[in-house]
PDB file of C-alpha atoms in Angstrom:
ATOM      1  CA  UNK D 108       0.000   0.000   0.000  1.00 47.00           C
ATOM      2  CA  UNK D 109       1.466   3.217  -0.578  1.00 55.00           C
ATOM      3  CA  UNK D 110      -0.432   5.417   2.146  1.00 56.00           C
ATOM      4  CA  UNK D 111      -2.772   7.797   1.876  1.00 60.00           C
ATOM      5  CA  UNK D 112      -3.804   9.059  -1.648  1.00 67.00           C
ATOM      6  CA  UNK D 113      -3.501  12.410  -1.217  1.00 66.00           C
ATOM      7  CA  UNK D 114       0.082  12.027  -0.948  1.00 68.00           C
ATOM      8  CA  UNK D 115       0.354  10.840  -4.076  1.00 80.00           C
ATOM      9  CA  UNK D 116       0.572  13.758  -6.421  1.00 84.00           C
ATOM     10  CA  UNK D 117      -0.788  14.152 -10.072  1.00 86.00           C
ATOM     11  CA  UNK D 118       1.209  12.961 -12.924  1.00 88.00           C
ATOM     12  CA  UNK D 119       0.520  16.465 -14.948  1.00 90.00           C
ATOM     13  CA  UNK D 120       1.733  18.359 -11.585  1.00 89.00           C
ATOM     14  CA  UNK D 121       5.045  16.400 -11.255  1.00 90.00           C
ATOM     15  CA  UNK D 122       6.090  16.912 -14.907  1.00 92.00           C
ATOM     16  CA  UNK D 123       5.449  20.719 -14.310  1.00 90.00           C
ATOM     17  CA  UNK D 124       7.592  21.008 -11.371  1.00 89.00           C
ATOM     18  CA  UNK D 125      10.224  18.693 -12.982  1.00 91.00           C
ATOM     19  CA  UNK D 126      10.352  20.437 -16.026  1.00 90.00           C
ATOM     20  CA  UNK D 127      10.807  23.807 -14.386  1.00 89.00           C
ATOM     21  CA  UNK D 128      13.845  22.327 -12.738  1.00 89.00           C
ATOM     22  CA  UNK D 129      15.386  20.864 -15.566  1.00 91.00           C
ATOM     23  CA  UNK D 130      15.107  23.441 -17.788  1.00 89.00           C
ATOM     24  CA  UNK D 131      15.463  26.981 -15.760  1.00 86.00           C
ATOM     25  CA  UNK D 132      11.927  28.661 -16.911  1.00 87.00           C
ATOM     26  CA  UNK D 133       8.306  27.847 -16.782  1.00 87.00           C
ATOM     27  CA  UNK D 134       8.201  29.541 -20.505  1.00 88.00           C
ATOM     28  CA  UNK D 135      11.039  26.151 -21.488  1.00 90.00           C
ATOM     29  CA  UNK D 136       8.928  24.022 -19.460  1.00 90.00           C
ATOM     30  CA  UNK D 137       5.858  25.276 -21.193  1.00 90.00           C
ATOM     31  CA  UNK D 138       7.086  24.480 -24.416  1.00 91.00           C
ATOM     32  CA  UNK D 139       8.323  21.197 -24.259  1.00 93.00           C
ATOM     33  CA  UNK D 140       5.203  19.913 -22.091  1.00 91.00           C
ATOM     34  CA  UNK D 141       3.010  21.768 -24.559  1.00 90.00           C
ATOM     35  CA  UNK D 142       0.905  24.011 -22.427  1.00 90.00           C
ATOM     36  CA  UNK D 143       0.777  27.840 -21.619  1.00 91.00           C
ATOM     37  CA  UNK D 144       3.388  29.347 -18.862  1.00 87.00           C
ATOM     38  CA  UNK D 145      -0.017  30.061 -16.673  1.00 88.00           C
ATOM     39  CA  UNK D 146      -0.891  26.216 -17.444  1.00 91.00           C
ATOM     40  CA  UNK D 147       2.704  25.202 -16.077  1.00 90.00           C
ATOM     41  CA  UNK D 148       2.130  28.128 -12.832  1.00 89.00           C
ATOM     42  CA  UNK D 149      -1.226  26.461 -12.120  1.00 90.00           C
ATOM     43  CA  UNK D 150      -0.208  22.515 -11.896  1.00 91.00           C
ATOM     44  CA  UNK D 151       2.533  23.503  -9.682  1.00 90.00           C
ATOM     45  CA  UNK D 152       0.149  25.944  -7.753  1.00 90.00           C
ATOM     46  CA  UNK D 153      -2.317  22.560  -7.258  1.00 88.00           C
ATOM     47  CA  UNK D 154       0.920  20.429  -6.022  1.00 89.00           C
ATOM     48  CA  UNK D 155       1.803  22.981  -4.056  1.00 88.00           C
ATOM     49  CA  UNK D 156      -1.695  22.856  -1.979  1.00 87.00           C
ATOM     50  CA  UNK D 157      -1.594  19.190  -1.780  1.00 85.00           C
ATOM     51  CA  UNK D 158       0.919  18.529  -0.058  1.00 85.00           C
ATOM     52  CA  UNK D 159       1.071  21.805   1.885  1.00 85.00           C
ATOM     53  CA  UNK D 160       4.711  22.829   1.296  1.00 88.00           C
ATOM     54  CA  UNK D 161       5.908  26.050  -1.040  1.00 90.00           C
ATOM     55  CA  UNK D 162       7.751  25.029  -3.543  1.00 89.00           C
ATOM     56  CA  UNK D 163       8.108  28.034  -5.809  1.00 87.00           C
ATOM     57  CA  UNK D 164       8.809  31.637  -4.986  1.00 86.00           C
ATOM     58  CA  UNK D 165       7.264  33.979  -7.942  1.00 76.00           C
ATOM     59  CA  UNK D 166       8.802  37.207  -8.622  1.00 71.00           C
ATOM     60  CA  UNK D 167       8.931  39.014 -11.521  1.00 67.00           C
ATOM     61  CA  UNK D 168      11.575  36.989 -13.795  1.00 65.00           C
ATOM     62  CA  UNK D 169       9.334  33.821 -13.365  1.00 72.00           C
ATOM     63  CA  UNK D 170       9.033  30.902 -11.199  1.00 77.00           C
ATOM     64  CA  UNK D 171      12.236  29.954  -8.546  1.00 83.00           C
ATOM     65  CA  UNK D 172      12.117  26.385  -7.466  1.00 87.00           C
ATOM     66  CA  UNK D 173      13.107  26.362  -3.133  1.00 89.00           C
ATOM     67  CA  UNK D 174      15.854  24.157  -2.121  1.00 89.00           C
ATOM     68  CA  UNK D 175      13.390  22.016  -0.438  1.00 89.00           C
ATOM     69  CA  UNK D 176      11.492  21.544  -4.174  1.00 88.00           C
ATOM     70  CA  UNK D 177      15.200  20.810  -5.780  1.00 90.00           C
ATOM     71  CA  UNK D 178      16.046  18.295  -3.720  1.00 91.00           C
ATOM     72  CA  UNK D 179      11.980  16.819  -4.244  1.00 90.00           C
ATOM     73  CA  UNK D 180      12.690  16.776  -8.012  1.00 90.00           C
ATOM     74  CA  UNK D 181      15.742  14.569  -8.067  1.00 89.00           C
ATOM     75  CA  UNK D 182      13.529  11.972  -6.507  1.00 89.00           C
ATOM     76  CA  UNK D 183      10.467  12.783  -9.277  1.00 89.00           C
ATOM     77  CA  UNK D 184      12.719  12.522 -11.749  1.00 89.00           C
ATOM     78  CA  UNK D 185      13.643   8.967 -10.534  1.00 86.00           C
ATOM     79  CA  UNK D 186      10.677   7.820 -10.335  1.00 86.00           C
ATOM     80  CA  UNK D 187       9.428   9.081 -13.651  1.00 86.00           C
ATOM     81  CA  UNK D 188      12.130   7.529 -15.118  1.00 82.00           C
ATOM     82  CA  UNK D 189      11.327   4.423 -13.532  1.00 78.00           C
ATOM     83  CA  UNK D 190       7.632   4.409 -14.658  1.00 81.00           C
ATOM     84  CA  UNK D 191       8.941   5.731 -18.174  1.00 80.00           C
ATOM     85  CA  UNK D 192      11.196   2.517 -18.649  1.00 73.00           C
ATOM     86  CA  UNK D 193       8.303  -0.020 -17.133  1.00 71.00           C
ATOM     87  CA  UNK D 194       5.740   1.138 -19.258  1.00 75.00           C
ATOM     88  CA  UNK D 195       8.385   0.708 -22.325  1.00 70.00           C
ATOM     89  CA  UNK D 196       9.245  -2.673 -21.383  1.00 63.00           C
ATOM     90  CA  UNK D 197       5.427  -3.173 -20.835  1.00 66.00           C
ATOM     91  CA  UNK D 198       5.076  -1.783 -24.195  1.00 66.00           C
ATOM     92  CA  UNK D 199       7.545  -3.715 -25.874  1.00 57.00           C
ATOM     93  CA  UNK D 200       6.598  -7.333 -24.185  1.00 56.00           C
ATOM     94  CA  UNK D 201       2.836  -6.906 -23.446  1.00 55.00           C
ATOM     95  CA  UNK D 202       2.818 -10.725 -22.719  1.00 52.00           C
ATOM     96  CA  UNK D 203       5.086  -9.741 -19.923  1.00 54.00           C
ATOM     97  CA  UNK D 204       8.184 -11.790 -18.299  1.00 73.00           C
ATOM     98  CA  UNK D 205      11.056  -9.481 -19.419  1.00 86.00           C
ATOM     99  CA  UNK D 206      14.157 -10.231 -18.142  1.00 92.00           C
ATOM    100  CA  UNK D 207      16.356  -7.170 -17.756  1.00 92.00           C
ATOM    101  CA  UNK D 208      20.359  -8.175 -17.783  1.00 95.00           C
ATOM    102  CA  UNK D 209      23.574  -5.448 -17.296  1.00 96.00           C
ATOM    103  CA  UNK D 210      26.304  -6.518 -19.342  1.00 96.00           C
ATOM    104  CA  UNK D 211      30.046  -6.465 -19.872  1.00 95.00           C
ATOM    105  CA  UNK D 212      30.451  -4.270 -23.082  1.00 93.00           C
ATOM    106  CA  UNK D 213      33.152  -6.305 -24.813  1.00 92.00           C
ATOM    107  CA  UNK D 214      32.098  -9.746 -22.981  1.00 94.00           C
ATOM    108  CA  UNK D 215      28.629  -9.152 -23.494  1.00 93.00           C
ATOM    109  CA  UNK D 216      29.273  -8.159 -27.439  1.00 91.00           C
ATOM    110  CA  UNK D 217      31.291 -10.538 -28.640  1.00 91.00           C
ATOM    111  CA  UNK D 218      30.258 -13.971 -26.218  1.00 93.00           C
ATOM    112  CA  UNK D 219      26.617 -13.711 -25.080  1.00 93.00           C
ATOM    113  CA  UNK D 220      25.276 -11.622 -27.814  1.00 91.00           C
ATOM    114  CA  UNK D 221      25.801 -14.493 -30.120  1.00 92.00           C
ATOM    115  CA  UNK D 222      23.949 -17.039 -27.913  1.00 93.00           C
ATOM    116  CA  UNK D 223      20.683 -14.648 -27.344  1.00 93.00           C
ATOM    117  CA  UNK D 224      19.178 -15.943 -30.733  1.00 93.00           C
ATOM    118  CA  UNK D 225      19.397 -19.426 -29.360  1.00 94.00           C
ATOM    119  CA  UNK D 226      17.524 -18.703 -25.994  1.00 95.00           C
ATOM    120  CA  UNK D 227      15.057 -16.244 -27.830  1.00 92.00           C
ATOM    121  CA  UNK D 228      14.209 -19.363 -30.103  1.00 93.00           C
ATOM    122  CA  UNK D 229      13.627 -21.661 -27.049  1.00 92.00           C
ATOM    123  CA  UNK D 230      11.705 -18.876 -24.583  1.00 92.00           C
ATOM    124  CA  UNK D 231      10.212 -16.591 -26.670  1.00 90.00           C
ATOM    125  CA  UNK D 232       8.103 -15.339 -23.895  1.00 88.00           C
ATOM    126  CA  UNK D 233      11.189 -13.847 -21.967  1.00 91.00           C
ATOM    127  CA  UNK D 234      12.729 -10.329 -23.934  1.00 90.00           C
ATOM    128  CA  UNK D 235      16.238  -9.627 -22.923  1.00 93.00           C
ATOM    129  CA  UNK D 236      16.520  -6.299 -22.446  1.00 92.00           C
ATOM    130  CA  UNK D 237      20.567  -5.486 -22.120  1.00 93.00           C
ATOM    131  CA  UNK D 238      22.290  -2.244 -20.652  1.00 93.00           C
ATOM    132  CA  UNK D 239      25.970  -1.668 -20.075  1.00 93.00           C
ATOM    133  CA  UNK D 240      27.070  -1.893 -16.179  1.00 94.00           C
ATOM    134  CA  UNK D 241      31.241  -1.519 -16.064  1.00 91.00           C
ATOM    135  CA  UNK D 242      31.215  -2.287 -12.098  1.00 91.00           C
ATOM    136  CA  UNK D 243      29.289  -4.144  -9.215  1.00 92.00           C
ATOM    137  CA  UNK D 244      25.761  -2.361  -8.208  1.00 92.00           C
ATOM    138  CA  UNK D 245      22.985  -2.666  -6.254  1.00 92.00           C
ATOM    139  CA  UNK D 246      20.159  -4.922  -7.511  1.00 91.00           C
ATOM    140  CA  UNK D 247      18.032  -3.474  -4.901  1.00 85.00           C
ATOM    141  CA  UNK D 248      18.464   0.187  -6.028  1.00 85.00           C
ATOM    142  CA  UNK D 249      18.651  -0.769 -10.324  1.00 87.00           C
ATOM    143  CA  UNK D 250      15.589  -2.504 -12.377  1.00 85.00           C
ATOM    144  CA  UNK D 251      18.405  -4.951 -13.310  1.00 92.00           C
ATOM    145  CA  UNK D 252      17.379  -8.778 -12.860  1.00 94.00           C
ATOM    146  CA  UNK D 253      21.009 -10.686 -13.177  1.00 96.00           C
ATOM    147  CA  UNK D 254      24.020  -8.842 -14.684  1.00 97.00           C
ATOM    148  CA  UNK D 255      27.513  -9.967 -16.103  1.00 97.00           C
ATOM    149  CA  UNK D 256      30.710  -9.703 -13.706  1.00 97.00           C
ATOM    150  CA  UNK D 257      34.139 -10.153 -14.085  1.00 96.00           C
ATOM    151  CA  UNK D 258      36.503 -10.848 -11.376  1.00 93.00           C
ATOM    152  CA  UNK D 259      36.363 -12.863  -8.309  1.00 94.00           C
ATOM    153  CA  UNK D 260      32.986 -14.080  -5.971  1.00 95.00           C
ATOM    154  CA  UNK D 261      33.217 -10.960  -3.905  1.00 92.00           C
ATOM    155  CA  UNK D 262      29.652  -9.412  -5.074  1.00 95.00           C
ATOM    156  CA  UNK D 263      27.714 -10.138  -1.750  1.00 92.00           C
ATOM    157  CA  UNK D 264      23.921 -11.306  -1.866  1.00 92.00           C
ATOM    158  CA  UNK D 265      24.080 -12.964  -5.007  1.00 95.00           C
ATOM    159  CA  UNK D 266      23.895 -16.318  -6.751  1.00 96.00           C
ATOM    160  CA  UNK D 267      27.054 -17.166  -9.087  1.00 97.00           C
ATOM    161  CA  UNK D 268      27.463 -19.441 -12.393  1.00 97.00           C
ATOM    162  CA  UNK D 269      30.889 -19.126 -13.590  1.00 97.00           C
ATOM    163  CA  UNK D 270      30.753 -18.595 -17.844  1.00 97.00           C
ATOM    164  CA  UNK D 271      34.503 -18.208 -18.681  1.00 95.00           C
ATOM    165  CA  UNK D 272      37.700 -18.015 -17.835  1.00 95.00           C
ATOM    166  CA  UNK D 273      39.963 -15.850 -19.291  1.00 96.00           C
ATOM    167  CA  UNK D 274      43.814 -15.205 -21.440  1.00 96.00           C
ATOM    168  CA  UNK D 275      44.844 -11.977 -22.750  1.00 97.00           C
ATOM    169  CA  UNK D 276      47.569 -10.891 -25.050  1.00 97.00           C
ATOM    170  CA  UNK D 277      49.494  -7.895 -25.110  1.00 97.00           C
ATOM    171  CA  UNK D 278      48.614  -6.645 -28.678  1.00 97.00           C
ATOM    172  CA  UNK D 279      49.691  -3.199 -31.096  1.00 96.00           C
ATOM    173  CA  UNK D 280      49.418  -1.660 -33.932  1.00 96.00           C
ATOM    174  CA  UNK D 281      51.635  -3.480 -37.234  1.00 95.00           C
ATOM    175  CA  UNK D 282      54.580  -1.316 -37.223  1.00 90.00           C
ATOM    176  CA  UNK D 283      54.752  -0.114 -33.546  1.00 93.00           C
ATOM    177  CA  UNK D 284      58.047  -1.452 -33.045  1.00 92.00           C
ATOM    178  CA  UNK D 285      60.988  -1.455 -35.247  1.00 87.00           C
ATOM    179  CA  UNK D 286      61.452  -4.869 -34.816  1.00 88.00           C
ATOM    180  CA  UNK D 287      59.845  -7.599 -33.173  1.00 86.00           C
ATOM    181  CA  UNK D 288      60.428  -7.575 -29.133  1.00 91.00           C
ATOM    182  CA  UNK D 289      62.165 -10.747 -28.001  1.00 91.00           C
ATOM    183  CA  UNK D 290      61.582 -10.601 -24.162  1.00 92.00           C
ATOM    184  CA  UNK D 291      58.650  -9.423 -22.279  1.00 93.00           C
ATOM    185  CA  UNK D 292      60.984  -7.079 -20.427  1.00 91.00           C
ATOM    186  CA  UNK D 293      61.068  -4.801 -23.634  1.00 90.00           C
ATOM    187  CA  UNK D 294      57.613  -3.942 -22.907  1.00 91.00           C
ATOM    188  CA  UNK D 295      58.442  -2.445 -19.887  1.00 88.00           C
ATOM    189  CA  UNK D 296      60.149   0.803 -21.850  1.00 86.00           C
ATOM    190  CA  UNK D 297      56.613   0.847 -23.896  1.00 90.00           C
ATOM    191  CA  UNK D 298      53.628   3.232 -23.592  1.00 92.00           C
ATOM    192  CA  UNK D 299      51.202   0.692 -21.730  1.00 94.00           C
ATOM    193  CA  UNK D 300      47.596   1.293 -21.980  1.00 96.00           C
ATOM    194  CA  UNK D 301      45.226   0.376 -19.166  1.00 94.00           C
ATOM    195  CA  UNK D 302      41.664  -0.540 -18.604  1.00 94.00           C
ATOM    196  CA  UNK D 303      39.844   1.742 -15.255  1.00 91.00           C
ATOM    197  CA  UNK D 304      38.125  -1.868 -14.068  1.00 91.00           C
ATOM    198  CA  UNK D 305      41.994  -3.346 -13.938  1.00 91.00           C
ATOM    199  CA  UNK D 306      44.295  -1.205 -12.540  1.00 86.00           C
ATOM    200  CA  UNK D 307      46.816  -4.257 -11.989  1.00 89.00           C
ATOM    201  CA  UNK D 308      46.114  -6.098 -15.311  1.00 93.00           C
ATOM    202  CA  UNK D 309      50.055  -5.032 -16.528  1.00 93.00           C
ATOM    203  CA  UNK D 310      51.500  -5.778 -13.046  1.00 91.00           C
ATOM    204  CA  UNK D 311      50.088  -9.380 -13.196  1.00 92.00           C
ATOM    205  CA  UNK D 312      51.182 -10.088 -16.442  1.00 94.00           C
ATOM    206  CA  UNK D 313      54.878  -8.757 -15.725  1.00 93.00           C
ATOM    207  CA  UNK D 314      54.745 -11.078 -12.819  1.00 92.00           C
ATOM    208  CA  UNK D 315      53.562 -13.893 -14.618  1.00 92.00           C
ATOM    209  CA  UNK D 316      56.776 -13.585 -16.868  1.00 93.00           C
ATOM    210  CA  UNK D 317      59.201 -13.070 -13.829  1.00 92.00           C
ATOM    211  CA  UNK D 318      59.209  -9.597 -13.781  1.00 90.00           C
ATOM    212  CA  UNK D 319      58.391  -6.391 -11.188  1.00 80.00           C
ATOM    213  CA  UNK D 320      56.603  -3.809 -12.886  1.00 69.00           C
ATOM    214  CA  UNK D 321      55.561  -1.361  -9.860  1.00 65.00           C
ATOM    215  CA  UNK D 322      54.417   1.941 -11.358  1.00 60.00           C
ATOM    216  CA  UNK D 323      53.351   0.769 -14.661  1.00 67.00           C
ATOM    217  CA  UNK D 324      52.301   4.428 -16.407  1.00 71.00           C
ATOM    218  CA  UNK D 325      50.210   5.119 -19.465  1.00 81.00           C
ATOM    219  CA  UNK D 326      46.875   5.918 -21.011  1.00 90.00           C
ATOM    220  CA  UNK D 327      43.354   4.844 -18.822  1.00 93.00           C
ATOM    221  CA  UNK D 328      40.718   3.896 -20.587  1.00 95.00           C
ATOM    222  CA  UNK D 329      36.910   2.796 -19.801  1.00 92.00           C
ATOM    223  CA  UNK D 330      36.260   0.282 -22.058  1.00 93.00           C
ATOM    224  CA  UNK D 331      38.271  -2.489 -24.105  1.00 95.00           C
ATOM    225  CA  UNK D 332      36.943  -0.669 -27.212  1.00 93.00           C
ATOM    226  CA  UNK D 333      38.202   2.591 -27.145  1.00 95.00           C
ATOM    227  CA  UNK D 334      41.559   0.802 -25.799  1.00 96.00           C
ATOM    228  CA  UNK D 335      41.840  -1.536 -28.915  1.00 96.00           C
ATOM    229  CA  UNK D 336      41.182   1.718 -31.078  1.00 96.00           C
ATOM    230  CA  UNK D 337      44.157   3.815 -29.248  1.00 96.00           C
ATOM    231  CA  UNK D 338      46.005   0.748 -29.902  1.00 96.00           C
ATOM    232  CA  UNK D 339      45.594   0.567 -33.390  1.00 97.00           C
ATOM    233  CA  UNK D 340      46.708   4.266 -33.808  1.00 96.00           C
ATOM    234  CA  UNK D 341      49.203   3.667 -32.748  1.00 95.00           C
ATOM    235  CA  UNK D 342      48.972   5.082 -29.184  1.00 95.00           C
ATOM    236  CA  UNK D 343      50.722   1.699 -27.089  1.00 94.00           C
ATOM    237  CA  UNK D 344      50.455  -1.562 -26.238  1.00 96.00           C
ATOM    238  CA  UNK D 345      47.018  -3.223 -24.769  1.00 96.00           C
ATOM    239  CA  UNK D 346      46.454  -6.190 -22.892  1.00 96.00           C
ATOM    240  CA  UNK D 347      43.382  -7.391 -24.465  1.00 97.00           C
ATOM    241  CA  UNK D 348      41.277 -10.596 -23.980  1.00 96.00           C
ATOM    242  CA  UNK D 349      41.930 -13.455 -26.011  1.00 96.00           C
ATOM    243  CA  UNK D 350      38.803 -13.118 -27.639  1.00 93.00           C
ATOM    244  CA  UNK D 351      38.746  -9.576 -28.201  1.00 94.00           C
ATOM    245  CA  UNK D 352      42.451  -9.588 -29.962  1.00 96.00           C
ATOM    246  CA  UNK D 353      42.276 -12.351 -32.269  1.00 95.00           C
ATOM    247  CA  UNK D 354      39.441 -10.503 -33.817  1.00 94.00           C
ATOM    248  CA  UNK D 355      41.475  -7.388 -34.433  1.00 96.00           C
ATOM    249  CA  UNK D 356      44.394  -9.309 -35.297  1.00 96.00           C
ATOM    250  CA  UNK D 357      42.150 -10.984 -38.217  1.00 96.00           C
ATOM    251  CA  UNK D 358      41.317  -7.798 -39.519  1.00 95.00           C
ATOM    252  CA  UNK D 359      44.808  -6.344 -39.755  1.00 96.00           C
ATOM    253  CA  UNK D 360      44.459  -3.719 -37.461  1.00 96.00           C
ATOM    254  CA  UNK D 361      46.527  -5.522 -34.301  1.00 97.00           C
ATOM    255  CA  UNK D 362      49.653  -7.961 -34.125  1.00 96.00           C
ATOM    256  CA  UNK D 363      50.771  -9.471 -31.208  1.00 96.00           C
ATOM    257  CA  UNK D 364      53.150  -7.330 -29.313  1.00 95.00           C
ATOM    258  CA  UNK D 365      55.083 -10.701 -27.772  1.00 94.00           C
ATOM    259  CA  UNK D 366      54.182 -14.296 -26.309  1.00 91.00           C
ATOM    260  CA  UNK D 367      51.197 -15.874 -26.200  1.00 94.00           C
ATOM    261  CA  UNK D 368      47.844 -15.737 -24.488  1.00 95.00           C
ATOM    262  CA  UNK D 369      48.266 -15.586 -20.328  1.00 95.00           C
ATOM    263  CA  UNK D 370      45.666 -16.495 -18.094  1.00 95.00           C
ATOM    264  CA  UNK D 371      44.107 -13.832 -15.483  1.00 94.00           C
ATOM    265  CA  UNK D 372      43.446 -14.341 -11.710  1.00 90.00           C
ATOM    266  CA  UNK D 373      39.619 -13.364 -12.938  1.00 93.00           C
ATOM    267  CA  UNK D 374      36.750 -15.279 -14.492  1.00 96.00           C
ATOM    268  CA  UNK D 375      33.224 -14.354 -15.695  1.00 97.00           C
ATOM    269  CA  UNK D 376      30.237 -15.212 -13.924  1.00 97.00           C
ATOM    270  CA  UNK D 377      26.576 -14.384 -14.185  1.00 97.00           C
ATOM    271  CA  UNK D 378      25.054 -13.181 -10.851  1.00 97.00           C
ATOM    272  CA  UNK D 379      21.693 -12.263  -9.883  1.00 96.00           C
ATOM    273  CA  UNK D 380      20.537 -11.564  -6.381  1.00 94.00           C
ATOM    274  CA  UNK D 381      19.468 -14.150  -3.402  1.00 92.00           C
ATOM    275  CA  UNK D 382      15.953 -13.314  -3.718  1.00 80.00           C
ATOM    276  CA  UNK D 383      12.583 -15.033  -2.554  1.00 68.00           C
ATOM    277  CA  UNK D 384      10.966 -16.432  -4.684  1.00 77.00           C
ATOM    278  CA  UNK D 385      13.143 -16.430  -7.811  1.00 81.00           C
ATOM    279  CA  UNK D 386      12.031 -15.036 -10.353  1.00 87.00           C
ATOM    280  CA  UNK D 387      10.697 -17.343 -13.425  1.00 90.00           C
ATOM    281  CA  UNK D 388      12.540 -15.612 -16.196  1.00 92.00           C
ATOM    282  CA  UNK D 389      16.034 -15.318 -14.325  1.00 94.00           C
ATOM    283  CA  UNK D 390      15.469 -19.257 -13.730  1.00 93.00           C
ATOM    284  CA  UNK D 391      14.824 -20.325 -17.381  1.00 94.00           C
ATOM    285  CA  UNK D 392      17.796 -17.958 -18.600  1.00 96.00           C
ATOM    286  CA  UNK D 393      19.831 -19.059 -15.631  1.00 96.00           C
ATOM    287  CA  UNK D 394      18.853 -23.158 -16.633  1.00 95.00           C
ATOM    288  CA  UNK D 395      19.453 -22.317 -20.415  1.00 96.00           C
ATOM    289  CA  UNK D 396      23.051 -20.839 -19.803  1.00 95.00           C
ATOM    290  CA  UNK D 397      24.211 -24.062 -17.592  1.00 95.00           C
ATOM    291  CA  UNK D 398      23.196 -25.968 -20.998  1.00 93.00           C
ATOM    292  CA  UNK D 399      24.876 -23.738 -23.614  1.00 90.00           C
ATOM    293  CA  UNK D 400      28.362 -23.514 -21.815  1.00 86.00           C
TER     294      UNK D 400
END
């Protein structure tokens, strides 16, 4: 129950006050909800008497939200944006059971991606709806229902099924190097690029070939993609996943910088939280993924 119904304000009235937030002016908020500035004063004037708290001051430039009605809007923007994306997915699946996954952009791209068609085939009543998470979250506080993760079981208050392991392989541009290195200590006098999720990556792969590398410098980057792309400009060497170099070296763009593919202290999992009762869609995606690995 959500309490009393006169707390719960009118859609129209929420917009109003929202929009006059976002955008600085009744008159910008007018326009983009389509109504007159006096429509836009009044529907604020109604919340306003509702729930018996002043929200705007009026002088004459226009409407000034309070601090009290600034801080109010950041949660009605939330949860328009929550009823926004529900009524899409409702939209979208009418039949219902959506089943609403964060992914790994590279990881997600080039391994699951492929497998969706397989699942869609055998539940088409579940519609996978993806979205790009690079770190842990809360499932409590995000309409996600299981997401992908990379790394070790510390995500607390979740179920695990382990997908991959994982190798990757130091990779550049064709021409990077005069000639081709013949120790992995020459990479230690190269521009090193580096992924924000894995500050360590270099330093584990040094010490996997004998070596210290404390204060490995270079380039940060969010995302294997953008990293492969400063790679093939030229811009350093990348560790990359196995995966995720072999198709660049295929196309041209990447050749190995030395050695051959290492294996991480990381794996992937799927994860999706300890709730009660599971949901049915997590289950069936969860049951076809233990069959498909």
């Amino acid at each position: 129950m959500f309490g009393p119904r006169r707390y719960l304000p009118s859609i129209p009235s929420l917009l109003a006050l929202e929009a006059v937030d976002r955008l600085g002016t009744a008159t910008a908020a007018a326009e983009e909800l389509a109504l007159t500035h006096s429509a836009v004063s009044r529907q604020i004037k109604v919340l306003e008497g509702q729930i018996g708290v002043r929200l705007v001051v009026r002088d004459g430039s226009g409407l000034k939200l309070t601090r009290t009605a600034q801080e109010y809007c950041e949660k009605i923007r939330a949860v328009l944006t929550d009823l926004s994306r529900s009524t899409l997915t409702l939209r979208v699946n009418p039949a219902g059971g959506s089943l609403n996954l964060a992914i790994l952009p590279a990881f997600g791209l080039h391994w699951l991606a492929p497998k969706l068609k397989s699942f869609a085939q055998e539940h088409p009543e579940v519609t996978v709806n993806l979205s790009t998470r690079l770190t842990r979250f809360d499932f409590d506080a995000e309409q996600q229902d299981a997401a992908l993760h990379y790394g070790t079981r510390d995500w607390h208050g979740v179920h695990y099924l382990r997908l991959a392991g994982e190798r990757v392989l130091p990779v550049c541009a064709p021409g990077l190097f005069a000639r081709p290195l013949r120790s992995a200590e020459a990479l230690q006098a190269a521009t090193l690029l580096h992924l924000q999720t894995r500050p360590g990556a270099w330093e584990n792969w040094f010490r996997q070939h004998d070596l210290s590398a404390g204060g490995v410098a270079g380039m940060l980057f969010d995302q294997f993609s953008t990293m492969a792309q400063a790679a093939v400009h030229g811009m350093g060497v990348a560790l990359l996943p196995e995966y995720l170099a072999q198709i660049e070296i295929a196309r041209g763009r990447l050749v190995s910088a030395f050695g051959d593919p290492t294996p991480t202290e990381g794996q992937y999992f799927l994860v999706w939280p300890q709730r009660d009762p599971e949901k049915p869609q997590v289950e069936k995606f969860v049951n076809w993924l233990k069959r498909n690995l």
